[in-house]
Structures are given as C-alpha cells and as structure tokens.
Coordinates of C-alpha atoms and ligand atoms in Angstrom, one line a residue:
M1 CA 13.5 147.4 44.7
T2 CA 15.5 150.6 44.9
A3 CA 14.0 153.4 42.8
Q4 CA 16.4 154.5 40.1
P5 CA 17.5 158.1 40.3
T6 CA 16.8 159.0 36.6
N7 CA 16.2 162.4 35.1
L8 CA 17.8 164.3 38.0
K9 CA 19.9 166.4 35.7
G10 CA 19.9 170.1 36.6
L11 CA 18.4 169.5 40.1
D12 CA 20.0 171.2 43.0
L13 CA 20.1 168.0 45.1
L14 CA 21.2 169.6 48.3
A15 CA 18.4 172.1 48.1
E16 CA 15.9 169.5 47.1
I17 CA 16.9 167.2 49.9
A18 CA 16.6 170.1 52.4
R19 CA 13.2 171.0 51.1
L20 CA 11.9 167.3 51.2
K21 CA 13.3 166.9 54.7
T22 CA 11.1 169.8 55.9
T23 CA 7.9 168.7 54.0
R24 CA 8.3 165.1 55.1
N25 CA 9.3 166.0 58.7
A26 CA 12.3 163.7 58.1
V27 CA 15.5 163.3 60.0
I28 CA 18.6 162.1 58.2
L29 CA 20.9 159.8 60.2
A30 CA 24.3 158.8 58.8
H31 CA 27.0 156.4 59.7
Y32 CA 30.7 157.5 59.7
Y33 CA 31.4 155.2 56.8
Q34 CA 29.1 157.2 54.5
K35 CA 30.4 159.4 51.7
S36 CA 31.5 162.8 53.0
E37 CA 28.7 164.7 51.1
I38 CA 26.1 162.5 52.9
Q39 CA 27.8 163.0 56.3
D40 CA 27.7 166.8 55.7
L41 CA 24.0 167.0 55.1
A42 CA 22.9 164.5 57.8
D43 CA 21.2 165.8 61.0
F44 CA 23.3 163.3 63.0
V45 CA 26.4 161.2 62.2
G46 CA 27.4 158.4 64.6
D47 CA 28.3 154.9 65.4
S48 CA 25.8 152.0 65.4
L49 CA 24.7 152.6 69.0
D50 CA 24.5 156.4 68.7
L51 CA 22.3 155.9 65.6
S52 CA 20.1 153.4 67.3
R53 CA 19.5 155.7 70.2
K54 CA 18.8 158.7 67.9
A55 CA 16.3 156.5 65.9
A56 CA 14.5 155.5 69.2
A57 CA 14.3 159.1 70.4
T58 CA 13.4 161.1 67.3
D59 CA 10.0 162.8 66.9
A60 CA 10.4 163.0 63.1
D61 CA 7.8 161.1 61.0
V62 CA 10.4 159.8 58.6
I63 CA 13.9 158.4 59.3
A64 CA 16.1 158.6 56.2
F65 CA 18.9 156.1 57.2
C66 CA 22.2 156.5 55.4
G67 CA 24.0 153.4 56.4
V68 CA 23.4 149.7 55.8
R69 CA 20.2 147.7 56.0
F70 CA 20.7 146.2 59.4
M71 CA 21.0 149.7 60.8
A72 CA 17.8 150.9 59.1
E73 CA 16.0 147.8 60.3
T74 CA 17.2 148.5 63.9
A75 CA 15.7 152.1 63.5
K76 CA 12.4 150.6 62.4
I77 CA 12.3 148.0 65.2
L78 CA 13.0 150.8 67.8
S79 CA 10.5 153.2 66.1
P80 CA 7.9 151.0 64.4
E81 CA 5.4 153.8 63.9
K82 CA 7.8 155.7 61.8
I83 CA 8.6 155.4 58.1
V84 CA 12.2 154.3 57.7
I85 CA 13.8 154.7 54.3
L86 CA 17.2 153.4 53.1
P87 CA 18.5 155.0 49.9
D88 CA 19.6 151.6 48.5
M89 CA 18.0 148.4 49.8
D90 CA 21.0 146.4 48.5
A91 CA 23.2 148.0 51.2
G92 CA 23.9 144.9 53.2
C93 CA 26.8 143.7 55.3
S94 CA 29.1 140.7 55.0
L95 CA 28.6 139.9 58.7
E96 CA 24.8 139.7 58.2
D97 CA 25.4 137.5 55.1
S98 CA 27.6 135.1 57.1
C99 CA 24.8 134.3 59.5
P100 CA 21.7 132.8 58.0
P101 CA 18.9 132.6 60.6
D102 CA 18.2 128.9 60.2
Q103 CA 21.8 128.0 60.8
F104 CA 22.0 130.4 63.7
K105 CA 18.9 128.8 65.2
A106 CA 20.4 125.3 64.8
F107 CA 23.7 126.5 66.5
R108 CA 21.7 127.9 69.4
E109 CA 19.7 124.6 69.7
A110 CA 22.9 122.6 69.8
N111 CA 24.1 124.8 72.7
P112 CA 21.1 125.2 74.9
D113 CA 23.0 126.2 78.0
H114 CA 24.6 129.2 76.2
I115 CA 23.0 132.7 75.9
A116 CA 23.4 134.4 72.6
L117 CA 25.2 137.7 72.7
T118 CA 24.9 139.0 69.2
Y119 CA 26.6 141.9 67.3
I120 CA 24.1 144.3 65.9
N121 CA 25.5 143.6 62.4
C122 CA 23.0 140.9 61.7
S123 CA 19.5 140.4 60.3
A124 CA 16.3 141.2 62.3
E125 CA 15.7 137.4 62.3
V126 CA 19.0 136.7 64.0
K127 CA 18.3 139.5 66.5
A128 CA 15.0 137.8 67.3
L129 CA 16.9 134.6 68.0
S130 CA 19.3 136.4 70.4
D131 CA 19.3 137.3 74.1
I132 CA 21.3 140.5 74.1
I133 CA 22.5 142.7 71.2
V134 CA 25.8 144.6 71.4
T135 CA 27.6 147.1 69.3
S136 CA 31.3 147.7 69.3
S137 CA 30.8 150.6 71.8
S138 CA 28.5 148.8 74.2
A139 CA 29.9 145.2 74.1
E140 CA 32.4 145.6 77.0
A141 CA 29.9 147.3 79.3
I142 CA 27.4 144.6 78.6
L143 CA 29.8 141.6 78.8
S144 CA 31.0 142.9 82.2
Q145 CA 27.5 142.5 83.5
I146 CA 27.1 138.8 82.5
P147 CA 28.1 136.4 85.3
K148 CA 31.5 134.6 84.7
D149 CA 29.9 131.2 84.8
Q150 CA 27.3 132.0 82.1
K151 CA 28.2 130.3 78.8
I152 CA 28.0 132.6 75.8
I153 CA 27.6 132.2 72.0
F154 CA 29.0 135.3 70.3
G155 CA 28.1 136.0 66.6
P156 CA 28.4 136.9 63.9
D157 CA 31.8 138.7 64.1
R158 CA 34.5 136.2 65.2
H159 CA 37.1 139.0 65.4
L160 CA 35.1 141.2 67.8
G161 CA 34.1 138.0 69.7
G162 CA 37.7 136.9 69.9
Y163 CA 38.8 140.4 71.0
L164 CA 36.2 140.4 73.8
A165 CA 37.1 136.8 74.8
R166 CA 40.8 137.7 75.2
R167 CA 40.1 141.0 76.9
F168 CA 37.7 139.5 79.4
E169 CA 39.5 136.1 79.7
R170 CA 36.3 134.2 79.1
E171 CA 35.5 131.5 76.6
M172 CA 32.9 132.1 74.1
L173 CA 31.6 130.0 71.2
L174 CA 32.3 132.2 68.2
W175 CA 30.3 132.3 64.9
P176 CA 32.8 132.4 62.1
G177 CA 31.7 135.6 60.4
I178 CA 34.0 138.5 59.3
C179 CA 33.7 142.0 58.0
I180 CA 35.2 142.0 54.5
V181 CA 36.5 145.5 55.0
H182 CA 38.4 145.1 58.3
Q183 CA 39.6 141.7 57.2
A184 CA 41.3 143.2 54.1
F185 CA 43.6 145.5 56.0
S186 CA 47.2 144.7 55.3
E187 CA 49.6 144.1 58.1
T188 CA 52.6 144.7 55.8
E189 CA 51.2 148.1 54.7
L190 CA 50.4 149.0 58.3
L191 CA 54.0 148.2 59.3
K192 CA 55.3 150.3 56.4
L193 CA 53.2 153.2 57.6
K194 CA 54.5 152.7 61.2
A195 CA 58.1 152.8 59.9
Q196 CA 57.3 155.9 57.8
Y197 CA 55.6 157.8 60.7
P198 CA 57.4 156.6 63.8
G199 CA 55.5 157.4 67.0
A200 CA 52.1 157.8 65.2
P201 CA 49.5 155.8 67.2
V202 CA 47.4 153.2 65.5
A203 CA 43.6 153.3 66.3
A204 CA 41.8 150.1 65.3
H205 CA 38.3 148.8 65.2
P206 CA 37.7 145.5 67.0
E207 CA 36.3 144.0 63.7
C208 CA 40.0 143.9 62.6
P209 CA 41.8 140.5 62.8
P210 CA 44.4 140.0 65.6
H211 CA 47.3 140.6 63.3
I212 CA 46.1 144.2 63.0
I213 CA 45.0 144.6 66.6
D214 CA 48.5 143.5 67.6
H215 CA 49.8 146.8 66.3
A216 CA 47.1 149.0 67.7
D217 CA 47.6 151.5 70.5
M218 CA 43.9 151.9 70.9
V219 CA 40.9 149.7 70.1
G220 CA 37.4 150.9 69.9
S221 CA 34.2 151.7 68.0
T222 CA 34.1 154.3 65.3
S223 CA 33.0 157.0 67.8
A224 CA 35.8 156.0 70.1
I225 CA 38.3 156.0 67.3
L226 CA 37.2 159.5 66.3
K227 CA 37.4 160.9 69.8
F228 CA 40.9 159.3 70.3
A229 CA 42.1 160.7 67.0
V230 CA 41.0 164.2 67.8
D231 CA 42.0 164.2 71.5
S232 CA 45.4 162.5 71.1
P233 CA 48.4 164.8 71.4
A234 CA 49.9 163.0 68.3
Q235 CA 49.9 165.0 65.1
T236 CA 49.6 161.9 62.9
I237 CA 47.2 159.1 63.5
L238 CA 47.1 155.8 61.7
V239 CA 43.5 154.7 61.3
A240 CA 42.5 151.0 61.0
T241 CA 38.9 151.3 60.2
E242 CA 36.8 152.3 57.1
P243 CA 38.5 155.5 55.9
H244 CA 35.4 157.6 55.3
I245 CA 35.5 158.4 59.1
I246 CA 38.6 160.5 58.4
H247 CA 36.3 163.2 57.0
Q248 CA 35.0 163.8 60.6
M249 CA 38.6 163.7 62.0
E250 CA 39.7 166.3 59.4
K251 CA 36.8 168.5 60.3
A252 CA 37.4 168.3 64.0
A253 CA 41.2 168.6 63.9
P254 CA 42.2 170.1 60.5
H255 CA 45.8 170.7 61.7
K256 CA 46.4 166.9 62.1
T257 CA 47.2 164.2 59.6
F258 CA 45.1 161.0 59.5
I259 CA 46.1 158.1 57.4
G260 CA 43.9 155.1 56.6
T261 CA 45.3 151.6 56.7
P262 CA 45.5 150.2 53.1
G263 CA 43.9 146.9 52.2
G264 CA 45.2 144.1 50.0
D265 CA 48.6 145.0 48.4
G266 CA 47.9 148.7 49.1
N267 CA 46.5 149.3 45.6
C268 CA 42.9 148.3 46.0
N269 CA 39.7 150.0 47.3
C270 CA 39.1 147.0 49.5
N271 CA 39.5 149.0 52.7
M272 CA 36.3 150.8 51.8
C273 CA 32.8 149.3 52.5
P274 CA 31.2 148.5 49.2
Y275 CA 27.7 148.3 50.9
M276 CA 27.9 151.8 52.5
A277 CA 29.1 153.1 49.1
L278 CA 25.8 152.2 47.5
N279 CA 24.1 155.2 49.1
T280 CA 24.4 158.4 47.1
L281 CA 22.9 161.9 47.2
E282 CA 20.7 161.0 44.2
K283 CA 19.3 157.9 45.8
L284 CA 18.7 159.8 49.1
Y285 CA 16.8 162.4 47.1
V286 CA 14.6 159.8 45.4
A287 CA 14.0 158.0 48.6
L288 CA 12.8 161.2 50.3
R289 CA 10.7 162.1 47.3
D290 CA 9.0 158.7 46.9
L291 CA 9.2 157.5 50.5
K292 CA 10.8 154.3 49.2
P293 CA 12.5 151.9 49.5
Q294 CA 11.0 151.5 52.9
I295 CA 12.0 149.1 55.6
E296 CA 9.1 146.7 56.2
M297 CA 8.9 143.8 58.7
S298 CA 6.2 141.9 60.4
T299 CA 5.1 143.2 63.8
T300 CA 5.9 139.7 65.2
L301 CA 9.4 139.9 64.0
M302 CA 9.9 143.5 65.2
D303 CA 8.5 142.7 68.6
A304 CA 10.8 139.7 69.0
A305 CA 13.9 141.6 67.7
R306 CA 13.1 144.6 70.0
V307 CA 13.6 142.5 73.2
P308 CA 17.4 141.9 72.9
L309 CA 17.9 145.4 71.4
Q310 CA 16.1 147.0 74.3
R311 CA 18.2 144.9 76.7
M312 CA 21.3 146.4 75.0
L313 CA 20.0 150.0 75.4
D314 CA 19.2 149.3 79.1
M315 CA 22.4 147.5 79.9
A316 CA 24.7 149.9 78.0
G317 CA 23.9 152.8 80.3
H318 CA 25.7 156.0 79.8
T319 CA 29.1 154.4 79.1
V320 CA 28.4 153.8 75.5
G321 CA 29.6 155.6 72.4
Q322 CA 32.6 157.4 73.8
G323 CA 33.2 155.2 76.8
D324 CA 36.0 153.0 75.5
V325 CA 38.2 155.8 74.2
G326 CA 41.9 155.4 74.4
R327 CA 42.0 151.9 75.7
P328 CA 45.3 150.2 75.0
K329 CA 45.4 146.9 73.2
I330 CA 45.2 143.7 75.2
S331 CA 48.6 142.3 75.8
G332 CA 49.1 139.0 74.0
D333 CA 46.7 139.9 71.3
Ligands
13P401 P1 30.4 151.0 64.8 O1 30.2 152.3 64.1 O2 29.3 150.7 65.8 O3 31.8 151.0 65.5 O4 30.4 149.8 63.8 C1 31.3 149.8 62.7 C2 30.7 149.0 61.5 O5 31.3 148.3 60.9 C3 29.3 149.3 61.1 O6 29.0 148.5 60.2
SF4_402 FE1 29.4 145.3 57.3 FE2 32.0 145.7 57.4 FE3 30.6 147.3 55.8 FE4 30.4 147.5 58.5 S1 32.2 148.0 57.2 S2 28.7 147.4 57.1 S3 30.7 145.4 59.2 S4 30.9 145.0 55.6

C-alpha cells in the first residue's frame, strides 16, 4: 500500500526531499513523462534504457524511482542489494496489464521455435519468461543482431513490434497490447496541426499506431525525440509522445515552440499518462521519509528476469539512448 501523504501542510517539500536524499544516500531517477517539478529535482531524467543503466551503475543506497512500476522493478532487478522506492505503487502501465504471465507462458509454449523479444514495459514475471528485453531506444540495435531465420515473438506492444517488423522486413508474432496514451493520439488533430504549422516536423514514439507514424518525420524513443527536437533547425516541432517531455525541450531550446499531439477529440487529457501522473512531490517525500512503498520480489524471480535484461544491456552497446535520432519514417508505414 502507498503511504498517504497526510499532515504535510507547511512543509518545504523541496527542502525536505533534498535533506532526506542526503541522509538516505538516495538517488532520484525520473522518466521524461513525470511532472515537471519532479523532473526538476531528479538527479537524472531519461528514457527507459538510460534509467536502467543509471540504476545498475549507482552507488546510492536508495533508488527513488519516479516513473512506473515496471521501471522501478527493473532498477531492483539490476541492483538487488539496493532499496528501491516508488512514490505510488499503483503506477502501472497498460502494456504490462495487457500481458498476464500465465497467458504469455502459454503463448510461448504454443510457439516453441520462436524466441521472445520483449519490450521492457512488462512485469518481472513476463521478463523472466523472455529471452531478450528491449526498450524503444535499444530495439533496433538488438533486432539487427538476431539472425534473419530466427522466428520471433514480440510483446507486449503490438505497435512497436509492428513498426520493427516493417522496418526490418521480418515477420514477428505480435502480442496484442497497446499503450493507452499513444493509442489515443488523434490523426485528425495532428493533421490540423500540420496544416496550421506547415513545415513543422512531427517526431513520434514507436508506441504510436501506424496512422500517426504515417505522418512522422522522425520515429524514436523519448531520448531520441528530445534530441531531435532540440537539434532540428525547425522552430516549431510537433511532438507525438506523452507531453511532459516538452518540459525538457523547452529548457534545452527556449526559443523554439513544441506542440503536443492532442488525444481523442482534442479536448481530453488522454494524451497524458495517468499512471505516471500518480507520482507527486508529496508522495516522493513520504516514500523517502518512510522508505516505502518498496519494490520487493523473490530472489528467484529477480535472477530469472535479470538474464534477458542483462542480454539487452550487453547487446545494446553504445548505440542506445540517442542512437536512433532523426531517423525518417519507414516508407509504406
Ligand atoms: P522510452 O522512454 O524508453 O522511450 O519509453 C516510453 C514509455 O512509454 C515509457 O513507459
Ligand atoms: Fe505505459 Fe503508455 Fe504510460 Fe508508458 S505512457 S507507462 S507505455 S501507459
């Protein structure tokens, strides 16, 4: 259960978090989809792979993970001796929810000649059932190392899997999961923005469905989108990923205009991740104060899940994180 941040009135949360960080010897890691006030106090902000690497390398005693549960679990699996806290244990992910371990196990058993290449957005149990984990920034480097005749199951994100299958012209059996945030982006609203800002490039995350990728000038992970947005000569960039990343874009290139793609009919908050939004400064303070909620898993599960994660870190090499910057969309997408 997540501790409730009660009676915090009058506390200087930023000062208290800074004090607890020192006394706990804690490092605060945050994903780009976190609220801007959390990004601003974090020691490191990054994409899923950057954050995994930081978690594996830190010498802090406590990792305060401001992201979603599968990310904090990954930190714990890679640094099992450390205390890993997540401000709100209910911060899940629709992709993880779409892939129950028992069903994934049955799917694997029905396809024994396939290896399982699995997106990091899944439970530790599903990781333990997989051969190699990928993130959006490492998937291409890893897939290119797998022999063409090797059959592959890709889960749980069917859009990332479909994007990779088209890009690498190889068949993969796709698990039918989706990210509810990227799925919600509206093609109609994106086309309106394109008409309003002619020439503004569209940078899209590969979790987007093909009808959004079709309009993208660049497809990549959050780190790659950030780098593209900052480095592009364009003054206005249309961003087809969770809009909290725009905070980093505005900090790095304050003279430019970054516009998030609306979801639904353009009038909802459905382009924002409701799971990431559960983390707040108050809950981060309470988590550092009480050292809970903590990520806990059995050693057996962590040992099994570490194998495909370590394969990813080994196979991703140095090309990850920023390596897929500026790549044009696949023709025919
Ligand atoms: P990356 O930051 O690795 O691109 O992943 C995006 C995402 O949806 C995380 O949940
Ligand atoms: Fe999951 Fe999508 Fe939220 Fe990322 S943005 S945590 S994939 S629901």
